[in-house]
Short mmCIF file of C-alpha atoms (C1' of nucleotides) in Angstrom, two decimals:
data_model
loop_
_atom_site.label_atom_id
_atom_site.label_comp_id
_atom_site.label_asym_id
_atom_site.label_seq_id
_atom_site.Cartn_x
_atom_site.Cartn_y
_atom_site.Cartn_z
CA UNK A 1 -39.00 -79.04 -53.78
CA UNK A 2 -40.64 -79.13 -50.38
CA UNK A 3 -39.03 -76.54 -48.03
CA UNK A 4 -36.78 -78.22 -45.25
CA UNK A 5 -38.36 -78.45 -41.67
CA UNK A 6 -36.57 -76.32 -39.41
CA UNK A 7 -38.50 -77.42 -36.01
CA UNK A 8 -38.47 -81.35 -35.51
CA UNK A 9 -40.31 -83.48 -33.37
CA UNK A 10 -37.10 -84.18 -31.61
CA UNK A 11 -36.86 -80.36 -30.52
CA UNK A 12 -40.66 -80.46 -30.14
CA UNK A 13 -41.10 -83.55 -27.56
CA UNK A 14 -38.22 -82.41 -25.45
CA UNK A 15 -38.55 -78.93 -25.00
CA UNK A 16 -41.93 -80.22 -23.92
CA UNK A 17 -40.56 -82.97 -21.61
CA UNK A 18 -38.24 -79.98 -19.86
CA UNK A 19 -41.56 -77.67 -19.49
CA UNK A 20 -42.99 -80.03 -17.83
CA UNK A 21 -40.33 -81.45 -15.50
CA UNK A 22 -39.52 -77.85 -14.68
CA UNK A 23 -42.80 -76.01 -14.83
CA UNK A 24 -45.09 -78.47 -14.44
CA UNK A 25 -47.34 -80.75 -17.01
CA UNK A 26 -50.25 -78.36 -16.69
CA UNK A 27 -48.00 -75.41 -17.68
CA UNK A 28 -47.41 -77.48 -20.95
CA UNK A 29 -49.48 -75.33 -23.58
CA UNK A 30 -49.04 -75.13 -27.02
CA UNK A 31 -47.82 -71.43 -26.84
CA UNK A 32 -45.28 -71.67 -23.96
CA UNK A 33 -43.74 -74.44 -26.17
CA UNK A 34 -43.57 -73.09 -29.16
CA UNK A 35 -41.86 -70.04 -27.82
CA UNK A 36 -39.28 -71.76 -25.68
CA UNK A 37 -38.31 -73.95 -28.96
CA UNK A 38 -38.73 -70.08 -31.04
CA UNK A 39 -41.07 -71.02 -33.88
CA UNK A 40 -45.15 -70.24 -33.56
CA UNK A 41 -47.37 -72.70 -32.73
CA UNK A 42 -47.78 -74.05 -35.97
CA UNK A 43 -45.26 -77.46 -36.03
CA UNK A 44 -46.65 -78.65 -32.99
CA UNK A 45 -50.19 -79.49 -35.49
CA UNK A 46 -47.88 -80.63 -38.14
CA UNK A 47 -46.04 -83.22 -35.41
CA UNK A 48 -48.80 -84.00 -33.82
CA UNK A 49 -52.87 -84.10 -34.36
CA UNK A 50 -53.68 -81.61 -31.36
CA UNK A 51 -52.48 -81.16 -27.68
CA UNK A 52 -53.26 -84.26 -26.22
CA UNK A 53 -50.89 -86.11 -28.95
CA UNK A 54 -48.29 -84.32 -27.40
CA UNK A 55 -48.64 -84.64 -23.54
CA UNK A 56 -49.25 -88.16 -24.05
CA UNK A 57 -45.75 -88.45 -25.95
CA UNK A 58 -44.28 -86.74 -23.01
CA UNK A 59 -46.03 -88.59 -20.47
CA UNK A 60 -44.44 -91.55 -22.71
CA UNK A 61 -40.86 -90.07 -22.26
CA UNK A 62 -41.33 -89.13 -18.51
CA UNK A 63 -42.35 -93.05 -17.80
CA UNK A 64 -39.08 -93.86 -19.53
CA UNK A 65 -37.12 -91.14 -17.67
CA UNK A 66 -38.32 -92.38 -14.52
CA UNK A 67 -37.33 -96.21 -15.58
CA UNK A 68 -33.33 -94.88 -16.93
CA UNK A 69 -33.52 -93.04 -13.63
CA UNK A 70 -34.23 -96.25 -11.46
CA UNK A 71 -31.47 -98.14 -14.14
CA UNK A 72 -29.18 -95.37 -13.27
CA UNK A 73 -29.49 -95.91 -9.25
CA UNK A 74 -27.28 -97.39 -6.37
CA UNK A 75 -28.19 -100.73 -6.37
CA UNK A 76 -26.52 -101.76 -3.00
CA UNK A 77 -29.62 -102.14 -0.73
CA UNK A 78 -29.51 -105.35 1.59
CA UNK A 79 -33.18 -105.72 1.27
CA UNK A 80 -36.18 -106.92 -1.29
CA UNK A 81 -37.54 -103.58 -2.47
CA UNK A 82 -34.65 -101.02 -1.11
CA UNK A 83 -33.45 -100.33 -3.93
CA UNK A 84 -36.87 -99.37 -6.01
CA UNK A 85 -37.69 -98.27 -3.15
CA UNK A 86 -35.17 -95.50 -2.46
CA UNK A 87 -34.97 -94.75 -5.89
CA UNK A 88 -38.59 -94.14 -6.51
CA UNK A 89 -38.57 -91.94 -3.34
CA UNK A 90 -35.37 -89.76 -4.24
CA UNK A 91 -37.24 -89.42 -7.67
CA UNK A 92 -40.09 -88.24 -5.74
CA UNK A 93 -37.81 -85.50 -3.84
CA UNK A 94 -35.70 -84.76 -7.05
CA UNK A 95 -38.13 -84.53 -9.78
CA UNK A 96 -41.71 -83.33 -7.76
CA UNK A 97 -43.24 -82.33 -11.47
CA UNK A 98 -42.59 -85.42 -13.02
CA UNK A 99 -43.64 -87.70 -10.18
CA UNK A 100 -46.70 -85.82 -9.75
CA UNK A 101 -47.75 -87.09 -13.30
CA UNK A 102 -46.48 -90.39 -13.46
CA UNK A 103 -47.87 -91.70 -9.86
CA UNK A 104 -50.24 -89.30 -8.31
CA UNK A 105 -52.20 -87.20 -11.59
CA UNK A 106 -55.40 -88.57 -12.78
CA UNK A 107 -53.93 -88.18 -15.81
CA UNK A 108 -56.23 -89.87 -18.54
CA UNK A 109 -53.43 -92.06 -20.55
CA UNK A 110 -51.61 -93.25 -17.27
CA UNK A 111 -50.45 -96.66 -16.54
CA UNK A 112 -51.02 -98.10 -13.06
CA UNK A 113 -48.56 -97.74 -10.73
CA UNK A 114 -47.51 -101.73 -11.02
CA UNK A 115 -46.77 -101.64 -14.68
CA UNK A 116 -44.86 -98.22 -14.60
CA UNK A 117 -42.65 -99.31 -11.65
CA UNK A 118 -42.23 -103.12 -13.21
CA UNK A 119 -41.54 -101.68 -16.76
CA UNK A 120 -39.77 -103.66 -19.18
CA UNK A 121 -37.03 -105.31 -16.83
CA UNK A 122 -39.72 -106.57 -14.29
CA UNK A 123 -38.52 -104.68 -11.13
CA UNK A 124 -41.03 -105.79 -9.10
CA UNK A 125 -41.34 -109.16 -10.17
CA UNK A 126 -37.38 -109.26 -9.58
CA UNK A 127 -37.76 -107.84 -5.97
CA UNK A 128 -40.81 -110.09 -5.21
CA UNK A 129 -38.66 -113.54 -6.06
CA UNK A 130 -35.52 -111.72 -3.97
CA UNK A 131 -38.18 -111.89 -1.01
CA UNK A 132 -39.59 -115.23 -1.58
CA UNK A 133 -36.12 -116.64 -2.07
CA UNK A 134 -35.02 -115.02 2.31
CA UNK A 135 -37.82 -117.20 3.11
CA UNK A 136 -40.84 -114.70 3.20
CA UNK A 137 -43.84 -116.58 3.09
CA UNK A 138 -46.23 -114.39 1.60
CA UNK A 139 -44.03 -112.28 -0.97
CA UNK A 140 -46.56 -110.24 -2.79
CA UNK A 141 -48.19 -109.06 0.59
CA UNK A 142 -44.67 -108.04 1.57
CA UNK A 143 -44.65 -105.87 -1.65
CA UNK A 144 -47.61 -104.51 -0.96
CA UNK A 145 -47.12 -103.35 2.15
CA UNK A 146 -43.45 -102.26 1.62
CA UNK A 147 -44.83 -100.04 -1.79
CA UNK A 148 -47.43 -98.76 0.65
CA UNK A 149 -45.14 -97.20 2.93
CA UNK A 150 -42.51 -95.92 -0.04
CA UNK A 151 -45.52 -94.40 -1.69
CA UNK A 152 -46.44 -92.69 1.92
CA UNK A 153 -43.11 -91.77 1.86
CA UNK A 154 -42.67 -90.31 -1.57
CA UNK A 155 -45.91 -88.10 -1.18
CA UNK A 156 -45.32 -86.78 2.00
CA UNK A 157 -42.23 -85.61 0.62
CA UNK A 158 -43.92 -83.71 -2.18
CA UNK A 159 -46.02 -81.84 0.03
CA UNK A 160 -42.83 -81.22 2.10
CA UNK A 161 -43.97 -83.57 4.97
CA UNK A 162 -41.42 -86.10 4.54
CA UNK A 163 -37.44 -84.62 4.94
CA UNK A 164 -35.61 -87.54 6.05
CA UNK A 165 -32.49 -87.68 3.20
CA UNK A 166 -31.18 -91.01 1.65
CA UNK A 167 -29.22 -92.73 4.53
CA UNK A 168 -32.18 -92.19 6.89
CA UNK A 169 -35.00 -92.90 4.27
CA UNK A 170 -32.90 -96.11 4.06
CA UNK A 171 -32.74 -97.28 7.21
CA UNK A 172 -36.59 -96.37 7.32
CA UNK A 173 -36.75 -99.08 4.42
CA UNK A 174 -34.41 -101.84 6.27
CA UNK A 175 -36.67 -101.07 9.65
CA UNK A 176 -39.65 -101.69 7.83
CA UNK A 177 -38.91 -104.88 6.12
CA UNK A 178 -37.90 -105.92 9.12
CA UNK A 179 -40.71 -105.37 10.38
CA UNK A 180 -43.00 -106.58 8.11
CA UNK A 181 -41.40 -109.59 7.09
CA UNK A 182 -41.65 -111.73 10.51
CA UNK B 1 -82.79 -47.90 2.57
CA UNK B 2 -81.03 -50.42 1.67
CA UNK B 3 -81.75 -52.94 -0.80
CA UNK B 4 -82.61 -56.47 0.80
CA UNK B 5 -79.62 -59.00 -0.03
CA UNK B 6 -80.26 -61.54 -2.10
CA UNK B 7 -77.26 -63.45 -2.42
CA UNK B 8 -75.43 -64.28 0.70
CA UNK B 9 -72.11 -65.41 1.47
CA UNK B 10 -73.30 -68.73 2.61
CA UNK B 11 -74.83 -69.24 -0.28
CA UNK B 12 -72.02 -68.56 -1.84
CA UNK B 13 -69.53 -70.45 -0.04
CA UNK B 14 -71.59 -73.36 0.48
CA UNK B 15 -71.85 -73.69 -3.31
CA UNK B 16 -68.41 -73.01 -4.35
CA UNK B 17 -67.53 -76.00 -1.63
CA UNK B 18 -70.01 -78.65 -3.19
CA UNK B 19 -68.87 -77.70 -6.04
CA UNK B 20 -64.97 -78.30 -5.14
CA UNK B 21 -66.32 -81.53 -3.52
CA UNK B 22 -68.10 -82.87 -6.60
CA UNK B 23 -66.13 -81.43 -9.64
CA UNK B 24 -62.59 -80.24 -7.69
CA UNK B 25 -61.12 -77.17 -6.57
CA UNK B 26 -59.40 -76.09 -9.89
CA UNK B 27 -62.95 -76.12 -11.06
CA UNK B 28 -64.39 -73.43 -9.04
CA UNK B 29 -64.67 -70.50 -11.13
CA UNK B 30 -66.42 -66.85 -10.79
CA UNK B 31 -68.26 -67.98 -13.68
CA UNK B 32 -69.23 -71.63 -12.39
CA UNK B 33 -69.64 -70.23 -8.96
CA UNK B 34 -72.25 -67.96 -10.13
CA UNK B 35 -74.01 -69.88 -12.56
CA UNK B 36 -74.53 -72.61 -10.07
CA UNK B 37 -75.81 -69.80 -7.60
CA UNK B 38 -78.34 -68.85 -9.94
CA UNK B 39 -76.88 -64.94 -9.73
CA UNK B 40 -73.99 -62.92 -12.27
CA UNK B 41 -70.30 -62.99 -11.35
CA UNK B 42 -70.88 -59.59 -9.30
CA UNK B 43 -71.77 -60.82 -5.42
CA UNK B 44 -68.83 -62.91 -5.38
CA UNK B 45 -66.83 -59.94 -5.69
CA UNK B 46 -68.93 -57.87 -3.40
CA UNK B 47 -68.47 -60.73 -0.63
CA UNK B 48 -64.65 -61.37 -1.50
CA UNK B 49 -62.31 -59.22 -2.38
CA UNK B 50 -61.10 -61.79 -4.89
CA UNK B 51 -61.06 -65.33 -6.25
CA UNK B 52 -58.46 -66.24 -3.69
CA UNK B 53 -60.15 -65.22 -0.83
CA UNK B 54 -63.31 -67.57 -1.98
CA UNK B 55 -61.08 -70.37 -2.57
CA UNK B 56 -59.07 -69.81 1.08
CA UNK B 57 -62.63 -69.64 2.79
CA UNK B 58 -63.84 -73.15 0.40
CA UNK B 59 -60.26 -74.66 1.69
CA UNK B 60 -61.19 -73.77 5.18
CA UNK B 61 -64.58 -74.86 5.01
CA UNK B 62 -62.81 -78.31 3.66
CA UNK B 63 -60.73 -78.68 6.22
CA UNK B 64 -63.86 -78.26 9.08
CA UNK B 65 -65.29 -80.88 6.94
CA UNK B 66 -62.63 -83.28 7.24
CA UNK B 67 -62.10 -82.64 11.13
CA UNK B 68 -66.20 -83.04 11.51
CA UNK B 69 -66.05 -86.13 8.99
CA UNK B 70 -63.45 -87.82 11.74
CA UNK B 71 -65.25 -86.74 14.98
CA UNK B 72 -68.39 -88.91 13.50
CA UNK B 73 -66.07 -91.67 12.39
CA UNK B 74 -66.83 -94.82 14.66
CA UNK B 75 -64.25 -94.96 17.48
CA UNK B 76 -63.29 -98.90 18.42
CA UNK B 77 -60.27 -99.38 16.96
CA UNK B 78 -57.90 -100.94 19.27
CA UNK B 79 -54.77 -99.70 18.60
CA UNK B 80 -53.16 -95.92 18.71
CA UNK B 81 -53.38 -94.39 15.26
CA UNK B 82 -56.45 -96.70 14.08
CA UNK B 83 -59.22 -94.49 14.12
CA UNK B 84 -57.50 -91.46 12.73
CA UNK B 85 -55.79 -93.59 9.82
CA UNK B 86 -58.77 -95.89 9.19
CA UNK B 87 -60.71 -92.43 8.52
CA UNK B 88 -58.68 -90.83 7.12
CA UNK B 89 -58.27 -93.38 4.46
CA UNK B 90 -62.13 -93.86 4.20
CA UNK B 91 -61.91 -89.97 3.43
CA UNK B 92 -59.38 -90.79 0.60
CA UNK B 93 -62.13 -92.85 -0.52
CA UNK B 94 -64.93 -91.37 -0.32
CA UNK B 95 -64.02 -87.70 -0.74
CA UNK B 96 -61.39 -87.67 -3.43
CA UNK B 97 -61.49 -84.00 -4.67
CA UNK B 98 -61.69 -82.70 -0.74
CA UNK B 99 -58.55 -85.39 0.13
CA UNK B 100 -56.41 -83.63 -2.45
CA UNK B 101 -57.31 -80.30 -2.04
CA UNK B 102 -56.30 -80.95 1.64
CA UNK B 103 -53.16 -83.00 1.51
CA UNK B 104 -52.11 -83.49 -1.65
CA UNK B 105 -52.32 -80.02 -3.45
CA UNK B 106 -49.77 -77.49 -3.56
CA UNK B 107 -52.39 -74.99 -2.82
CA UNK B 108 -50.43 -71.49 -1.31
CA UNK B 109 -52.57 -71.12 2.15
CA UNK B 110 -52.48 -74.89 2.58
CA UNK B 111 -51.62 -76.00 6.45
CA UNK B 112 -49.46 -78.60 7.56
CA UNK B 113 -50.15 -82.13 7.60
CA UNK B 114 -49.39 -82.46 11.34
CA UNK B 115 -51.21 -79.43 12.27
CA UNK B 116 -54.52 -80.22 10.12
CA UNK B 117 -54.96 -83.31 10.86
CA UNK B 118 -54.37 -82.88 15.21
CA UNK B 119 -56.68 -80.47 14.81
CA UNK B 120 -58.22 -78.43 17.64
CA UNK B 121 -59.11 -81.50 19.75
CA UNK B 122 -55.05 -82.72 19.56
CA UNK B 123 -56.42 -85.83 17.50
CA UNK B 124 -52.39 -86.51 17.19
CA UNK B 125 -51.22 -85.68 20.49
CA UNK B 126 -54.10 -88.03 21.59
CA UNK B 127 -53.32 -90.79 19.89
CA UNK B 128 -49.07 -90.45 20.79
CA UNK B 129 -50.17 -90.33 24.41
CA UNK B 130 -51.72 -93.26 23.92
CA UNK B 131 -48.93 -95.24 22.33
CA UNK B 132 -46.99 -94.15 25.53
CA UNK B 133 -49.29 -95.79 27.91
CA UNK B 134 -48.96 -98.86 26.19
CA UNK B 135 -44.93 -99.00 26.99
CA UNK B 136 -44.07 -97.68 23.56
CA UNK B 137 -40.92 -96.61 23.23
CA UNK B 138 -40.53 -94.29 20.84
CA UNK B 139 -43.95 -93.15 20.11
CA UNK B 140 -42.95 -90.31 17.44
CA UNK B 141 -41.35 -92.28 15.78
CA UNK B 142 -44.01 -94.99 15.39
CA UNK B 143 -46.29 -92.25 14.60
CA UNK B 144 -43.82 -91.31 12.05
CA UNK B 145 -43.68 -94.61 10.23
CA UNK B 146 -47.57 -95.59 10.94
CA UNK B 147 -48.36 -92.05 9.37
CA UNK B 148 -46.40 -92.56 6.27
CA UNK B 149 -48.17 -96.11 5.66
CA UNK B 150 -51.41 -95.06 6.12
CA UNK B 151 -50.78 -91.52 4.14
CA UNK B 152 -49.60 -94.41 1.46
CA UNK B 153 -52.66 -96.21 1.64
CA UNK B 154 -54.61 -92.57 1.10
CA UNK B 155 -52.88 -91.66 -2.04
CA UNK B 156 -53.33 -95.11 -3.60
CA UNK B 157 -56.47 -95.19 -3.20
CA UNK B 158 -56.90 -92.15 -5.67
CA UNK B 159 -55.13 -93.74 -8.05
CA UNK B 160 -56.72 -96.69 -7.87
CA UNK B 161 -53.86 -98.95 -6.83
CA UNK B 162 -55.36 -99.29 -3.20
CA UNK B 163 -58.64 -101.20 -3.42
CA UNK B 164 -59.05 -102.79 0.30
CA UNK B 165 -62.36 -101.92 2.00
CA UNK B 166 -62.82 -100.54 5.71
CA UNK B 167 -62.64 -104.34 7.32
CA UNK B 168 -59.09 -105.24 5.79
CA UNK B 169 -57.91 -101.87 5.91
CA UNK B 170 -58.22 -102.07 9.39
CA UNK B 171 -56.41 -105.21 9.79
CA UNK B 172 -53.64 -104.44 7.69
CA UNK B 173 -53.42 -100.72 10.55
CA UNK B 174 -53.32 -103.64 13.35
CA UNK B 175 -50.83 -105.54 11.49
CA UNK B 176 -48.81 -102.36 10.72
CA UNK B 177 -48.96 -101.23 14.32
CA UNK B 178 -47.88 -104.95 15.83
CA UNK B 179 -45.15 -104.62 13.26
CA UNK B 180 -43.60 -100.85 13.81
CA UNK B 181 -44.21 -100.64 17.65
CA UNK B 182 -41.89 -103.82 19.04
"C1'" DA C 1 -35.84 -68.17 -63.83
"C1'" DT C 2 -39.97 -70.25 -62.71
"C1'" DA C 3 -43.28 -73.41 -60.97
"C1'" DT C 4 -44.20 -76.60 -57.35
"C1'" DT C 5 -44.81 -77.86 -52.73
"C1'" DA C 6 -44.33 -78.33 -48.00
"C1'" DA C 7 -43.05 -75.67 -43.71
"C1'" DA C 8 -43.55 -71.87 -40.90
"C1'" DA C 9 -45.48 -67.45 -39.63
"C1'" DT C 10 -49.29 -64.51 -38.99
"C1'" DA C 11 -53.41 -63.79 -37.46
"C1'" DA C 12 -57.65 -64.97 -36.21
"C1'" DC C 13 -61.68 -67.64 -33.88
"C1'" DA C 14 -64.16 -69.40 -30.09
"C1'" DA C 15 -64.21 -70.48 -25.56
"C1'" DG C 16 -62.60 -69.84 -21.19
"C1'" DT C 17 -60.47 -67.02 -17.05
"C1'" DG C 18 -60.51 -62.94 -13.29
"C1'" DT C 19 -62.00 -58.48 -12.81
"C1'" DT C 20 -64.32 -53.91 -13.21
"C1'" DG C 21 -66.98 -49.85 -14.84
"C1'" DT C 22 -71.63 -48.49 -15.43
"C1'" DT C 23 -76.39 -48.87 -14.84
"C1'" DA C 24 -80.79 -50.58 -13.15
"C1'" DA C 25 -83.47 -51.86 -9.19
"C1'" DA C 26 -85.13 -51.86 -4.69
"C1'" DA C 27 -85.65 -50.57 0.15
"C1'" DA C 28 -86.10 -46.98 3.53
"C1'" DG C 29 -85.56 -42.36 5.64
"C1'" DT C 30 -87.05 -37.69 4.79
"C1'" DA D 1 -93.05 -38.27 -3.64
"C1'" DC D 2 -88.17 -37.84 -3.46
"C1'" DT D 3 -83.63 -38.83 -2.36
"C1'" DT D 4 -80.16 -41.82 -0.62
"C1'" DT D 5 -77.84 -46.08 -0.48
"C1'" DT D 6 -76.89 -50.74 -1.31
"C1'" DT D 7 -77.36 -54.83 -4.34
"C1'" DA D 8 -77.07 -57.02 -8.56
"C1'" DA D 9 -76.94 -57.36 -13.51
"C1'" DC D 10 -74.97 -56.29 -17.88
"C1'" DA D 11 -71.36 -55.72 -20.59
"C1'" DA D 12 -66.91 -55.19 -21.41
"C1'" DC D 13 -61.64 -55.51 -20.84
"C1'" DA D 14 -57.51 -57.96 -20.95
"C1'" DC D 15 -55.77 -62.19 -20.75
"C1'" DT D 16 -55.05 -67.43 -21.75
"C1'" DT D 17 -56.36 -71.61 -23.84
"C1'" DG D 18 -56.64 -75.02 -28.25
"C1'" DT D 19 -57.12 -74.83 -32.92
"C1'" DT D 20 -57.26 -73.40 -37.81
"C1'" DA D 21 -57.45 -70.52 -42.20
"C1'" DT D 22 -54.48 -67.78 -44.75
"C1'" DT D 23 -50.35 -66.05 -46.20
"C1'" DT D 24 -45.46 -66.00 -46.63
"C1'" DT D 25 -41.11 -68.36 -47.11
"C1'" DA D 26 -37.77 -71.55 -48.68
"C1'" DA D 27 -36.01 -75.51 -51.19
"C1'" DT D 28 -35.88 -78.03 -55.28
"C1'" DA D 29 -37.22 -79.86 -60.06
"C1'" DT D 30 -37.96 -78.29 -64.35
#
DNA sequence: ATATTAAAATAACAAGTGTTGTTAAAAAGT
DNA sequence: ACTTTTTAACAACACTTGTTATTTTAATAT
């Protein structure tokens, strides 16, 4: 007898998602949403309680994107880290919205930077035991500095400060290893 | 004849910048503006012709601030790029809302990394020539890679994944430089 | 067919934004 | 005193935001 919902979470969540990986996660408002999925504003408070349930869903799905994305990536680096590395940097040039929230928004329901980029696979721990196994001797100050200088990297590119494209970012990445792994 | 002024531009200004220092720029508002002035929404709009032009004289004012912030910053580091990146990551630090605002934001009238942070005094320039005496190479390029570490170390830091205080980040500059400039 | 019941639409509220008439107030020349 | 001129306040407009009360719509069980 109930009447059959016509707007789902499903269409909900990722016209969301788009908004803000195209707009922007401020522009994600309960009105521009409900008009680019074409019903009022009214299923988004059935779905969810109020406005924060659904940005932190789509925070949610843009930490997952970003961990398929790195899944997804060339994994042919000949160093610890070059491969999260590059991948977390051509995110940074390819999807500037998204970044911005995951790594550089304050946010309130964000994860810190090491358990986003680790997720479920353990990337970093991975990397981090590829380094100690060459010999490094002090692994996890190798990954810090080596994230430091991606993360430089990645922002500078956002503010369009950083325009060196893949090959070059990646021999940035093999120089600085080198360097910081004597 | 005419009526005494009671609210000036300085006041204005100098209250619309404490307030994007303490609160953030997206938070300076006619209305918050005013309030904190003591004074309606109406001399803002005598002073500026708009809310933009407040907000390009507060980012100018910022970026003063940040250029008179490094001239007082203590001057012994030993390597090129030391000072300037050791303050400017204190600034990360200490002045989060002002750090973004400046080189982090996408605001429209925003300059260019390079060309805020040399400055009128060359602060870059300075520091390059210096590199050169010492038999550097290529010192662009270490400025390059020295710049994108230490802009690394800025943006962690207001995310909370960079959490090393003045003394080690200055080691870890001296490390950075010994490592990029062989 | 009709009653039931949940979904969706409509419309509104309250709070916030930039901006702009209009009006009151005050200082100074005449 | 009176007029001129500038400043500032008040109030309002038009807009956006999250949220919610009310009404309409549709699907099904009876």
């Amino acid at each position: 007898m109930p009447r059959k919902e016509s707007v789902t979470e499903e269409m909900i969540l990722n016209t969301a998602f788009e908004m803000a990986k195209n707009e922007g996660f401020e522009n994600v408002t309960a009105r521009k949403v409900s008009a680019a999925v074409g019903c009022s504003t009214q299923p988004i408070f059935r779905v969810y309680e109020n406005m924060e349930g659904l940005l932190v869903a789509v925070y949610e799905k843009a930490s997952q994107y970003f961990l398929d994305y790195f899944k997804e990536y060339d994994k042919s680096s000949l160093i610890p880290f070059g491969d999260l590395g590059l991948a977390y940097i051509s995110f940074a040039k390819e999807e500037k919205n998204l970044f911005k929230l995951l790594f550089v928004s304050d946010f309130q329901k964000k994860k810190s930077m090491y358990e986003l980029l680790n997720g479920n696979d353990g990337n970093v721990v991975r990397e981090i035991n590829l380094a100690r196994q060459r010999n490094c001797k002090d692994p996890e100050g190798l990954f810090m500095k080596m994230w430091i200088f991606i993360h430089g990297a990645a922002c500078m590119s956002l503010t369009g400060d950083y325009d060196l494209d893949n090959a070059q970012t990646s021999e940035l990445l093999v120089a600085s290893y080198a360097a910081f792994s004597r």
